[in-house]
Short mmCIF file of C-alpha atoms in Angstrom, two decimals:
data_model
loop_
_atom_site.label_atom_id
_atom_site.label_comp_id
_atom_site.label_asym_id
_atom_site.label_seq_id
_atom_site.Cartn_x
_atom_site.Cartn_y
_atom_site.Cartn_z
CA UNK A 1 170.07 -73.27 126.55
CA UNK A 2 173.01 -74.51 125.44
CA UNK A 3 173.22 -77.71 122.76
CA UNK A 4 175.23 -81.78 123.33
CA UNK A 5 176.53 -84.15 121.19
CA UNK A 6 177.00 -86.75 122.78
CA UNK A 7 179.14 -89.39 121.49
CA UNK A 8 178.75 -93.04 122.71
CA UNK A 9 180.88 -96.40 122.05
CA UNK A 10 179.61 -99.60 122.75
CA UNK A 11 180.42 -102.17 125.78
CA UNK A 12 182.17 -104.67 123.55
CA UNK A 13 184.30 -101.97 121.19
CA UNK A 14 187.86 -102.29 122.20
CA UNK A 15 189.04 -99.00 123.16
CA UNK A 16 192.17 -96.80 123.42
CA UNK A 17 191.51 -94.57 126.65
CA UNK A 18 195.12 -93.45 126.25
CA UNK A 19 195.22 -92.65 122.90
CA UNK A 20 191.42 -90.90 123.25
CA UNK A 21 192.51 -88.47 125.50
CA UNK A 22 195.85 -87.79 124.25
CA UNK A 23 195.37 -87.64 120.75
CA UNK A 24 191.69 -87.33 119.85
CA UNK A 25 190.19 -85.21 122.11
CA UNK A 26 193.13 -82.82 121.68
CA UNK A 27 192.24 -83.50 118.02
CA UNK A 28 188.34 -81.95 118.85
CA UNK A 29 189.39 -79.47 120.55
CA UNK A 30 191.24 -77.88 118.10
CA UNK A 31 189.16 -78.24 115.15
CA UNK A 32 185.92 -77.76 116.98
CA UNK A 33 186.90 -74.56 118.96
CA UNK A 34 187.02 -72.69 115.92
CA UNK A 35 183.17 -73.38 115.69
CA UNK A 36 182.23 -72.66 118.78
CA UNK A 37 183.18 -75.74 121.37
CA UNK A 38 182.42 -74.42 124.77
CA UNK A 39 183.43 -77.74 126.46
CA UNK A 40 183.65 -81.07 126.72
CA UNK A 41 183.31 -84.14 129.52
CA UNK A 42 183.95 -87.83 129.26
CA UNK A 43 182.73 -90.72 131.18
CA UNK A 44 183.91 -94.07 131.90
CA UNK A 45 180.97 -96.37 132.25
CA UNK A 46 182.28 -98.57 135.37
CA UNK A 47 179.10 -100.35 135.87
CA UNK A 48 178.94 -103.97 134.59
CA UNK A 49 175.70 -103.80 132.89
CA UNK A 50 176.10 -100.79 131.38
CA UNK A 51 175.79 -101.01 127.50
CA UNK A 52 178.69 -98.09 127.05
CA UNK A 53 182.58 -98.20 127.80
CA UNK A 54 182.97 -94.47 126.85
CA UNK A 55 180.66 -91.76 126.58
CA UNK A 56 181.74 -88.08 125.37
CA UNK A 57 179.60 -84.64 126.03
CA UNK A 58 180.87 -81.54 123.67
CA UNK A 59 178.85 -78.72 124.45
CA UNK A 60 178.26 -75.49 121.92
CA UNK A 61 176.07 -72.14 122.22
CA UNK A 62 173.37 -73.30 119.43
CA UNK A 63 172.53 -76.18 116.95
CA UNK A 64 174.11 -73.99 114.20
CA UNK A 65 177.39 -73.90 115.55
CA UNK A 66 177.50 -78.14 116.18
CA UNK A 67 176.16 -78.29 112.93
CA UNK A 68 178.73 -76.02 111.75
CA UNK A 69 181.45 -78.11 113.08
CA UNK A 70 180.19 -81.30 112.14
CA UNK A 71 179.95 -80.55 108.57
CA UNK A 72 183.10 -78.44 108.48
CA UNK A 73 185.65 -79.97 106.47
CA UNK A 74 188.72 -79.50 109.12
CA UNK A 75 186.42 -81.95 110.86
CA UNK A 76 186.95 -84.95 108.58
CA UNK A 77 189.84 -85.63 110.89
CA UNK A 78 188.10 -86.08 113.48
CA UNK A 79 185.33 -88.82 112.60
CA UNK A 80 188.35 -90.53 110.88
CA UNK A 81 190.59 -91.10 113.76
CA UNK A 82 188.23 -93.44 115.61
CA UNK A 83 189.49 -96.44 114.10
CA UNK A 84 192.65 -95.40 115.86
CA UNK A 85 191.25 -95.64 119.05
CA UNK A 86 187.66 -98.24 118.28
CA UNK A 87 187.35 -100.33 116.54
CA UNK A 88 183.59 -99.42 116.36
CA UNK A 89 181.33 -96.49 115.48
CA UNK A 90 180.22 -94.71 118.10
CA UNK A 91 176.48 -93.60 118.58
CA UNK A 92 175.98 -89.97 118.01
CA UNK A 93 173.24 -88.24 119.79
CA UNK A 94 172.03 -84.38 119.86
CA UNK A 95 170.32 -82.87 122.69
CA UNK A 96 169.47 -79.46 123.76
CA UNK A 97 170.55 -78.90 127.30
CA UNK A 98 168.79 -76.52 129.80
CA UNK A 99 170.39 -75.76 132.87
CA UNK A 100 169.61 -74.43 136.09
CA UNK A 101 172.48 -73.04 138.79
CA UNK A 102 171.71 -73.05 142.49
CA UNK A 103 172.28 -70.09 144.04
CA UNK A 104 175.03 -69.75 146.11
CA UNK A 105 174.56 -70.78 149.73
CA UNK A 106 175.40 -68.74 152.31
CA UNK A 107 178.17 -69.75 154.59
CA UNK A 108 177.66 -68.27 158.36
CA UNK A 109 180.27 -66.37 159.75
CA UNK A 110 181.91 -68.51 162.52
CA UNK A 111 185.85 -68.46 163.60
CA UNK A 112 186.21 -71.55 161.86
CA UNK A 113 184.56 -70.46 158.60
CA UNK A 114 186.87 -66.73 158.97
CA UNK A 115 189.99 -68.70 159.44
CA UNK A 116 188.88 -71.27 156.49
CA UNK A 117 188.20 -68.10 154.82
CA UNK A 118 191.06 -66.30 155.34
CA UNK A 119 193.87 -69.08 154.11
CA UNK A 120 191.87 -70.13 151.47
CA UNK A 121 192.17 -66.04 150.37
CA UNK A 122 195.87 -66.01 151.32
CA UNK A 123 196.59 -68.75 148.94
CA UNK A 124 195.21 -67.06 145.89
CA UNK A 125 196.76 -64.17 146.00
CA UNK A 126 195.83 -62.03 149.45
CA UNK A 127 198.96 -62.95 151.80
CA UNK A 128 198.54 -59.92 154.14
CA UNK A 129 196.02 -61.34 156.18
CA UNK A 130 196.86 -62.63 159.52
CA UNK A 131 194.77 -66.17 159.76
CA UNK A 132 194.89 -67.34 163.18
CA UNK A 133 192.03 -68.07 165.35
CA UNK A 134 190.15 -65.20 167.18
CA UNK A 135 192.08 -65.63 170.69
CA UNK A 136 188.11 -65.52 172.31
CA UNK A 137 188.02 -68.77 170.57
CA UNK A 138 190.83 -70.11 171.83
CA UNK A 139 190.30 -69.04 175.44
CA UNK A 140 186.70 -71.26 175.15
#
């Protein structure tokens, strides 16, 4: 279980998207990853009825460590730059998160998924492969 704050501004607050991303959340991220930040999303609310331009997610381990952060005074900063970027407050809201992962699917072995395979490994780092298609294959 990991633990959100999610930080919403209305539909009819002006906003900075520039400025948010270039300044403030570079702002977060440094204050809050001495607390215990594990990561962090925003959204762009595209739809027309939507009742948010912006949201943020900022994700930490437990409650204690957004609590932490939130209260910690290098974090002052942070809840007073909005007006640099809003000219509204946001709506804060805390969740716990649970999440589930799929497991990973298997991929059946088929020339094309070996050749896929193959140059996706060269390009990380494994060059001394030959990729080329099974010449079976190519005599079909």
């Amino acid at each position: 279980m990991t633990v959100n704050a999610t930080v919403l501004y209305p539909k009819d607050a002006a906003f900075d998207l520039q400025y948010y991303f270039s300044n403030h959340m570079t702002l977060a991220v440094e204050r809050w990853s001495l607390h215990g930040l594990k990561d962090w999303r925003v959204v762009q609310f595209t739809s027309s009825d939507a009742p948010f331009v912006v949201g943020a997610m900022f994700t930490w381990d437990s409650m204690n460590g957004l609590t932490e952060a939130c209260k910690a005074e290098d974090s002052k900063a942070i809840f007073e730059d909005v007006p640099n970027f809003s000219d509204q407050e946001p709506i804060i809201l805390y969740q716990m998160v649970w999440t589930y992962q799929f497991p990973k699917l298997l991929i059946p072995r088929t020339p094309l998924n070996e050749l896929l395979l193959c140059r996706a490994n060269n390009s990380i780092g494994s060059p001394d492969r030959n990729c080329t298609w099974p010449k079976k294959v190519l005599d079909e």
